[in-house]
Structure formats: C-alpha cells, structure tokens
PDB file of N, CA and C in Angstrom:
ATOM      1  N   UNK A   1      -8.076   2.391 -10.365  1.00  0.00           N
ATOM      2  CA  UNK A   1      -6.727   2.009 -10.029  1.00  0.00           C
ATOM      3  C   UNK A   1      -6.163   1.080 -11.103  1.00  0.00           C
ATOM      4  N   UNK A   2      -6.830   0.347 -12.028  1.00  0.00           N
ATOM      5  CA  UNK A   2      -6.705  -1.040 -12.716  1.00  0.00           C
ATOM      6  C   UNK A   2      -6.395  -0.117 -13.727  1.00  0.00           C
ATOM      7  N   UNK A   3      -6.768   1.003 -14.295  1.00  0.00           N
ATOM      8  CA  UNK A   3      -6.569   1.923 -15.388  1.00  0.00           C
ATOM      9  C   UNK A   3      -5.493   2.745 -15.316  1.00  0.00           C
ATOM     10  N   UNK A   4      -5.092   3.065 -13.853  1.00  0.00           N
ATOM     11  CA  UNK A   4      -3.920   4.025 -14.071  1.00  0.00           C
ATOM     12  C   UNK A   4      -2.664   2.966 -14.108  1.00  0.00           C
ATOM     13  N   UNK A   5      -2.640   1.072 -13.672  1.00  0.00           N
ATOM     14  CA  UNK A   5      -1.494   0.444 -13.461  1.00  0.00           C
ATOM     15  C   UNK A   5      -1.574  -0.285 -14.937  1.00  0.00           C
ATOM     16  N   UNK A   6      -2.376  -0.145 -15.598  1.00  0.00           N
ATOM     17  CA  UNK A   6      -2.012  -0.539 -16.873  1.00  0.00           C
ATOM     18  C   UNK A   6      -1.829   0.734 -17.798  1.00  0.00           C
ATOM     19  N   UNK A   7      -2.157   1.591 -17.578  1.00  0.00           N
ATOM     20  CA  UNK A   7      -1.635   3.144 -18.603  1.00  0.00           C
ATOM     21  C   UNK A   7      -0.479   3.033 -17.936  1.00  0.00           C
ATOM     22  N   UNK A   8       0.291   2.247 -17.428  1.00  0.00           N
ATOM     23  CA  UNK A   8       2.255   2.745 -17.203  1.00  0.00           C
ATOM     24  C   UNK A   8       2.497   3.150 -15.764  1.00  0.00           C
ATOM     25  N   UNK A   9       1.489   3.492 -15.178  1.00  0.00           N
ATOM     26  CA  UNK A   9       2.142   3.456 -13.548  1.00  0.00           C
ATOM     27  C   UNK A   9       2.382   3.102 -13.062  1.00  0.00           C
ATOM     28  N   UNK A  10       3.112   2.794 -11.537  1.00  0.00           N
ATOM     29  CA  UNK A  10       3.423   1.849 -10.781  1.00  0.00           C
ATOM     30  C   UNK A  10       3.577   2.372  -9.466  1.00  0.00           C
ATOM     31  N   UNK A  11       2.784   0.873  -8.585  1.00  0.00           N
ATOM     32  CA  UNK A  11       2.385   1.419  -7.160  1.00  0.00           C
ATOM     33  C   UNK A  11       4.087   0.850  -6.499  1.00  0.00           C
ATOM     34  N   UNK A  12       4.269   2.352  -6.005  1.00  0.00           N
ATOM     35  CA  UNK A  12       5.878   2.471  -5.258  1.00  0.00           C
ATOM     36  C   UNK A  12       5.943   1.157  -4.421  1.00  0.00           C
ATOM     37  N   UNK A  13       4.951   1.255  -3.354  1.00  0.00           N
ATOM     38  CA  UNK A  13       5.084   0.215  -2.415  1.00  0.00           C
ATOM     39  C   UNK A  13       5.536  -1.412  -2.931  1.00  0.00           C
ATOM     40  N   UNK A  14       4.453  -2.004  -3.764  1.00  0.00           N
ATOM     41  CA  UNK A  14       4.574  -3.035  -4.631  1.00  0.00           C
ATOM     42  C   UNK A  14       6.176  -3.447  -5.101  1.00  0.00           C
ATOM     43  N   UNK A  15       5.949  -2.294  -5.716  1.00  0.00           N
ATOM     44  CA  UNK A  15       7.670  -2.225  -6.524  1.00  0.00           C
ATOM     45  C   UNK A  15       8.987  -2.304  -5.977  1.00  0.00           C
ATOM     46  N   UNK A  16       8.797  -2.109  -4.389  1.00  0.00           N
ATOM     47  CA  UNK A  16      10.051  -2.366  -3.313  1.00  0.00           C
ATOM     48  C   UNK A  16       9.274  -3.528  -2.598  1.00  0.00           C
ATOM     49  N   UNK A  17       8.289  -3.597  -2.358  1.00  0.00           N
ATOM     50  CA  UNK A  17       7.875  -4.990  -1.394  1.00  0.00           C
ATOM     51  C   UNK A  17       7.033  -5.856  -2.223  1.00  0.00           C
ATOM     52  N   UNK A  18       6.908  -6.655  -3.487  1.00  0.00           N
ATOM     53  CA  UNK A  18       6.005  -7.052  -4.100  1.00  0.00           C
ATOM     54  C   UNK A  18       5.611  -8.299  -3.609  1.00  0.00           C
ATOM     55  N   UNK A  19       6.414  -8.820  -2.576  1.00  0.00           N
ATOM     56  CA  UNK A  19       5.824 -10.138  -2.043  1.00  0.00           C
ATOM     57  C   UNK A  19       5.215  -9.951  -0.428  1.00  0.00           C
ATOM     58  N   UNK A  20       5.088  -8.693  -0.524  1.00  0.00           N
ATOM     59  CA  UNK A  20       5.321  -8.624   1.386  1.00  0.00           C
ATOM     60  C   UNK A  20       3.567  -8.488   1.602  1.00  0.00           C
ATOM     61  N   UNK A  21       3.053  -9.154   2.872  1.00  0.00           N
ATOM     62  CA  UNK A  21       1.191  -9.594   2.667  1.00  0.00           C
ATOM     63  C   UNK A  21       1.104  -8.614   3.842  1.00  0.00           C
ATOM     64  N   UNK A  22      -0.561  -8.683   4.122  1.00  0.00           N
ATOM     65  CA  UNK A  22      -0.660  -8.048   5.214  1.00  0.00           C
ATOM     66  C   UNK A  22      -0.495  -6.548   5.355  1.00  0.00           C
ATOM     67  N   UNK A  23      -0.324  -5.990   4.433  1.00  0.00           N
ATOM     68  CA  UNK A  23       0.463  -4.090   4.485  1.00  0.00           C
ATOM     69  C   UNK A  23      -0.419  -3.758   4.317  1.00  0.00           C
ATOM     70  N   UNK A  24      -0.976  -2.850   5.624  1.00  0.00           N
ATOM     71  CA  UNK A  24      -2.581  -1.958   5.064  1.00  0.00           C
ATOM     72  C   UNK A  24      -2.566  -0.267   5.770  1.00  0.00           C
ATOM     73  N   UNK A  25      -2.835   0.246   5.152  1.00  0.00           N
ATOM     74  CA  UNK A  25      -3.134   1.485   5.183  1.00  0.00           C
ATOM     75  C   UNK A  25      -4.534   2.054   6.165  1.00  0.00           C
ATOM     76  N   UNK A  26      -5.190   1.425   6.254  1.00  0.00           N
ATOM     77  CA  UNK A  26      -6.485   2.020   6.908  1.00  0.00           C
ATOM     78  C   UNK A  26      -7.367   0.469   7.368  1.00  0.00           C
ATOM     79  N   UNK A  27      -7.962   0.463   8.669  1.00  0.00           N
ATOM     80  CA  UNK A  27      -8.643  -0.572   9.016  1.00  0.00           C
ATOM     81  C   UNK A  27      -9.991  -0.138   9.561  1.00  0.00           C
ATOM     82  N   UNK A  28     -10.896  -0.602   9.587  1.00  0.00           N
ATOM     83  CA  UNK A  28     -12.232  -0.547   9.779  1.00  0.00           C
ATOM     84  C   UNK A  28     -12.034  -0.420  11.757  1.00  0.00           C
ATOM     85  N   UNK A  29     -12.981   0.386  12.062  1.00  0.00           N
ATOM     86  CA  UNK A  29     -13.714   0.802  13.680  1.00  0.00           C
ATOM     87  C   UNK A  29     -14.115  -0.272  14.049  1.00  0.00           C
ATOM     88  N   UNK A  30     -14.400  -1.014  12.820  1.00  0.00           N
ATOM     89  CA  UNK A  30     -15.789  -2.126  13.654  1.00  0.00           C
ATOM     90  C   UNK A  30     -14.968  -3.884  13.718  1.00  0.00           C
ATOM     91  N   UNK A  31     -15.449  -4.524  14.668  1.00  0.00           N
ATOM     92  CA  UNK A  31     -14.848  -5.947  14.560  1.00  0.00           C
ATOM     93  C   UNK A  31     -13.362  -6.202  14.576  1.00  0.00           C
ATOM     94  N   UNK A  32     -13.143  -5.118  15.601  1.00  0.00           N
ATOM     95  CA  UNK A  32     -11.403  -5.338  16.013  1.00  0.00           C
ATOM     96  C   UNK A  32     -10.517  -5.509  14.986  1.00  0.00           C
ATOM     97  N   UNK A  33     -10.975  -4.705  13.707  1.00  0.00           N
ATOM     98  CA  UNK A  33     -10.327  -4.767  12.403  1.00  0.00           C
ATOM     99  C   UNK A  33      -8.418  -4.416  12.380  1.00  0.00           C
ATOM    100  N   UNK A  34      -8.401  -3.884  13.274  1.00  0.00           N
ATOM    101  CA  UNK A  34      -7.103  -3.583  13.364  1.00  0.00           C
ATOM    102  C   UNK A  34      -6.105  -4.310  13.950  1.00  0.00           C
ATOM    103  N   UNK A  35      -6.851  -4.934  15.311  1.00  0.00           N
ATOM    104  CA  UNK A  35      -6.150  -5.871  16.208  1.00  0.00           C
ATOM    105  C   UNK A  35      -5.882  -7.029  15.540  1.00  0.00           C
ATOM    106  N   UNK A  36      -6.583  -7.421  14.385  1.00  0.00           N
ATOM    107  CA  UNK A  36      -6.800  -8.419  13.695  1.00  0.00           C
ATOM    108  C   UNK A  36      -5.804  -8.261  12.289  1.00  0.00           C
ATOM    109  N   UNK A  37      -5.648  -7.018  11.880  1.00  0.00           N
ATOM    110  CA  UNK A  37      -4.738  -6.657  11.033  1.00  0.00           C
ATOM    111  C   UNK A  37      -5.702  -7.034   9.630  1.00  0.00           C
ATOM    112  N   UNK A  38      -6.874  -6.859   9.890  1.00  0.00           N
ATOM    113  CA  UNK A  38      -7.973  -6.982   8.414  1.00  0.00           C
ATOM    114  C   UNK A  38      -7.977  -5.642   7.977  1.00  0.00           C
ATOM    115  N   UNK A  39      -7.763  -5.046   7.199  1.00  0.00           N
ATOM    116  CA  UNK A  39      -7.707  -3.895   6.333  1.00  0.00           C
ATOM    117  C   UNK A  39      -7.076  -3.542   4.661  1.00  0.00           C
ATOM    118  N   UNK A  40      -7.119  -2.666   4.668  1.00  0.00           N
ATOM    119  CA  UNK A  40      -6.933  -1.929   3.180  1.00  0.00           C
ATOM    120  C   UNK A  40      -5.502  -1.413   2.535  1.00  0.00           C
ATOM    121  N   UNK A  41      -5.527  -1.187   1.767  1.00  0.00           N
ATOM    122  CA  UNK A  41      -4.529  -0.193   1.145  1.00  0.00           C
ATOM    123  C   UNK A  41      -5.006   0.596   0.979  1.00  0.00           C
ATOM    124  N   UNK A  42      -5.472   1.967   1.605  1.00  0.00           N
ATOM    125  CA  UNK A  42      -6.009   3.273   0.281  1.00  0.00           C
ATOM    126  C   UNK A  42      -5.360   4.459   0.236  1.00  0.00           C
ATOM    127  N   UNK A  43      -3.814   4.231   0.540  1.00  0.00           N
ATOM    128  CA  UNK A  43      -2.963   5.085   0.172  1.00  0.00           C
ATOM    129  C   UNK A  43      -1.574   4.733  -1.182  1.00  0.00           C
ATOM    130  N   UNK A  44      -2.236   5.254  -1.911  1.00  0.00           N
ATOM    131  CA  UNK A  44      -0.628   4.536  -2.596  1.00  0.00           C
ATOM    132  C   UNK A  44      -0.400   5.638  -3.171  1.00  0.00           C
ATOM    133  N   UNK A  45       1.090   5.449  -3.752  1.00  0.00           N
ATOM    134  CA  UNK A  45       1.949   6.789  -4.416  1.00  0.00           C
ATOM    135  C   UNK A  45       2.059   5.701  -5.716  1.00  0.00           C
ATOM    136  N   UNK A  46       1.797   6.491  -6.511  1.00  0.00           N
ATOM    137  CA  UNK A  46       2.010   5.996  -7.916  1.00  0.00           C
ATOM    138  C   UNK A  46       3.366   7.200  -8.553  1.00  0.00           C
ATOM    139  N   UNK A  47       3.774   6.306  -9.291  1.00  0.00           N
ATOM    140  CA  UNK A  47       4.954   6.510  -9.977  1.00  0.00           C
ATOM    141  C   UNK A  47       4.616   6.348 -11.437  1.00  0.00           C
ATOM    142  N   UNK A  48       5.260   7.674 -12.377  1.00  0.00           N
ATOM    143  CA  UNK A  48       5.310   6.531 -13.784  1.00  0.00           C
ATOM    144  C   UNK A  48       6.785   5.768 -13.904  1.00  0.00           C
ATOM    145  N   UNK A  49       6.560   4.968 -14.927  1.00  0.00           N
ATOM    146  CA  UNK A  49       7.826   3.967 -15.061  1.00  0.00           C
ATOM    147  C   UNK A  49       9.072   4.351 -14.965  1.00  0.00           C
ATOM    148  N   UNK A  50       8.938   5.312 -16.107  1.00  0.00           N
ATOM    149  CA  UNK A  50      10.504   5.801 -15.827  1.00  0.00           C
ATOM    150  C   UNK A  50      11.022   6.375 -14.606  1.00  0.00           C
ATOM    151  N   UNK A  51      10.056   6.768 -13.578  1.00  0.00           N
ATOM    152  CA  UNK A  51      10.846   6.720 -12.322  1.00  0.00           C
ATOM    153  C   UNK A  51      10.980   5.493 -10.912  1.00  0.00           C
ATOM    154  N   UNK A  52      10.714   4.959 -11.577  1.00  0.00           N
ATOM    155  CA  UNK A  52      10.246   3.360 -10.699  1.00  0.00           C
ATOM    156  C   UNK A  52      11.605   3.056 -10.225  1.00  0.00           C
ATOM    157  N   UNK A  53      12.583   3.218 -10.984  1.00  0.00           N
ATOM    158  CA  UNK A  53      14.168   3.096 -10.266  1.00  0.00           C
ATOM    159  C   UNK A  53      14.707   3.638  -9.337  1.00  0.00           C
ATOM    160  N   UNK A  54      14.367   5.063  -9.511  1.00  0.00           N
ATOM    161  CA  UNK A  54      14.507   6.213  -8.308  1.00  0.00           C
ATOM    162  C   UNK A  54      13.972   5.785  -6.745  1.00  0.00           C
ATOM    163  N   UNK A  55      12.970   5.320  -7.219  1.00  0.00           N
ATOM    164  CA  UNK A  55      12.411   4.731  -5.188  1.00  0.00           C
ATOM    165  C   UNK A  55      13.533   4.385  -4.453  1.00  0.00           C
ATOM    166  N   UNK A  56      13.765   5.178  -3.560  1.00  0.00           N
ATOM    167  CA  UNK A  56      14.853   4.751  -2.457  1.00  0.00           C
ATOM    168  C   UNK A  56      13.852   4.210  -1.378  1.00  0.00           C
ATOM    169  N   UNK A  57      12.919   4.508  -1.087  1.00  0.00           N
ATOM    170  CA  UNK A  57      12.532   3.780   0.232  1.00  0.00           C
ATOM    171  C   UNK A  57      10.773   3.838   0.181  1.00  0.00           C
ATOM    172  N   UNK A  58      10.248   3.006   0.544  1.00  0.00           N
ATOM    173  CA  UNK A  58       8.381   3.183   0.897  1.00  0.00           C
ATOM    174  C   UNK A  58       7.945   2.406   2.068  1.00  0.00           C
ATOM    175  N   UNK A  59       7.533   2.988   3.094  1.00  0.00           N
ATOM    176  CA  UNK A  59       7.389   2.577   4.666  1.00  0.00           C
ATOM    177  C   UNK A  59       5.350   2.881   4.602  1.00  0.00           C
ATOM    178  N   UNK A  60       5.141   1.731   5.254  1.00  0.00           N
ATOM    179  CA  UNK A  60       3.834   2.023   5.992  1.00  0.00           C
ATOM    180  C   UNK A  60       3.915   2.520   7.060  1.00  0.00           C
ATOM    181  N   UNK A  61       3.316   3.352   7.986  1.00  0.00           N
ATOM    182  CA  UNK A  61       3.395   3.414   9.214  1.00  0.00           C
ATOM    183  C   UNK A  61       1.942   3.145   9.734  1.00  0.00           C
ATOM    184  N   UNK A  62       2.171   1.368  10.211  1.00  0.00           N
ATOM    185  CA  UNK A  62       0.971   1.031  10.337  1.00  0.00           C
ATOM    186  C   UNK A  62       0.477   1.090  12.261  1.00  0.00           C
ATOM    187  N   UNK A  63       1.638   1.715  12.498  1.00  0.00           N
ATOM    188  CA  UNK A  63       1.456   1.777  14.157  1.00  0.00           C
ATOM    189  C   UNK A  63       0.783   3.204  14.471  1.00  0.00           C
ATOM    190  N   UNK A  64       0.748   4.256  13.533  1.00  0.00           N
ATOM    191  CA  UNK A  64       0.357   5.383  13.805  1.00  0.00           C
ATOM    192  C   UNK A  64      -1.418   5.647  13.798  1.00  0.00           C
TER     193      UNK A  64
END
C-alpha cells in the first residue's frame, strides 16, 4: 500500500475525509470488535492523481 501511495496514487476516502478517525471497513468476530468500533480499513479505492479532483463522494457503510 506504502508503494502504490508514493508511486502517485491516492486513497479516495483520505482525500475527501483526511481528518475523519475511526472509519473502518472490516472488524474482527472476536472481542466485541465491532461494538467497540476497533477495526480496519481493507477496502480502499485508489485513484491516480490526476483524477483525485473528480471524487464527488466516498461513503463507508459501516452499518452494513
């Protein structure tokens, strides 16, 4: 991931929410990981630069 955001990509989400905490994609079965809101990112849409402007919108849907 550290290789594709320094070769020029950019993670969509970041790029509309770069201060926003807590945004996770997938949480662990074990230790009420979810209820707790302890989890991951392991979905991202990468963009190259020159379309980084184009992002109209990037939503988690962390209720699903």
């Amino acid at each position: 991931m550290t290789e594709l955001l320094n070769s020029g990509f950019v993670d969509s989400f970041r790029y509309v929410y770069p201060d926003k905490k807590d945004a996770y994609t997938w949480w662990s079965y074990m230790h009420n990981s979810r209820q707790k809101n302890v989890g991951w990112r392991i979905d991202y849409f990468l963009v190259s630069d020159s379309l980084k402007n184009s992002i109209q919108n990037v939503e988690i849907f962390d209720t699903v």
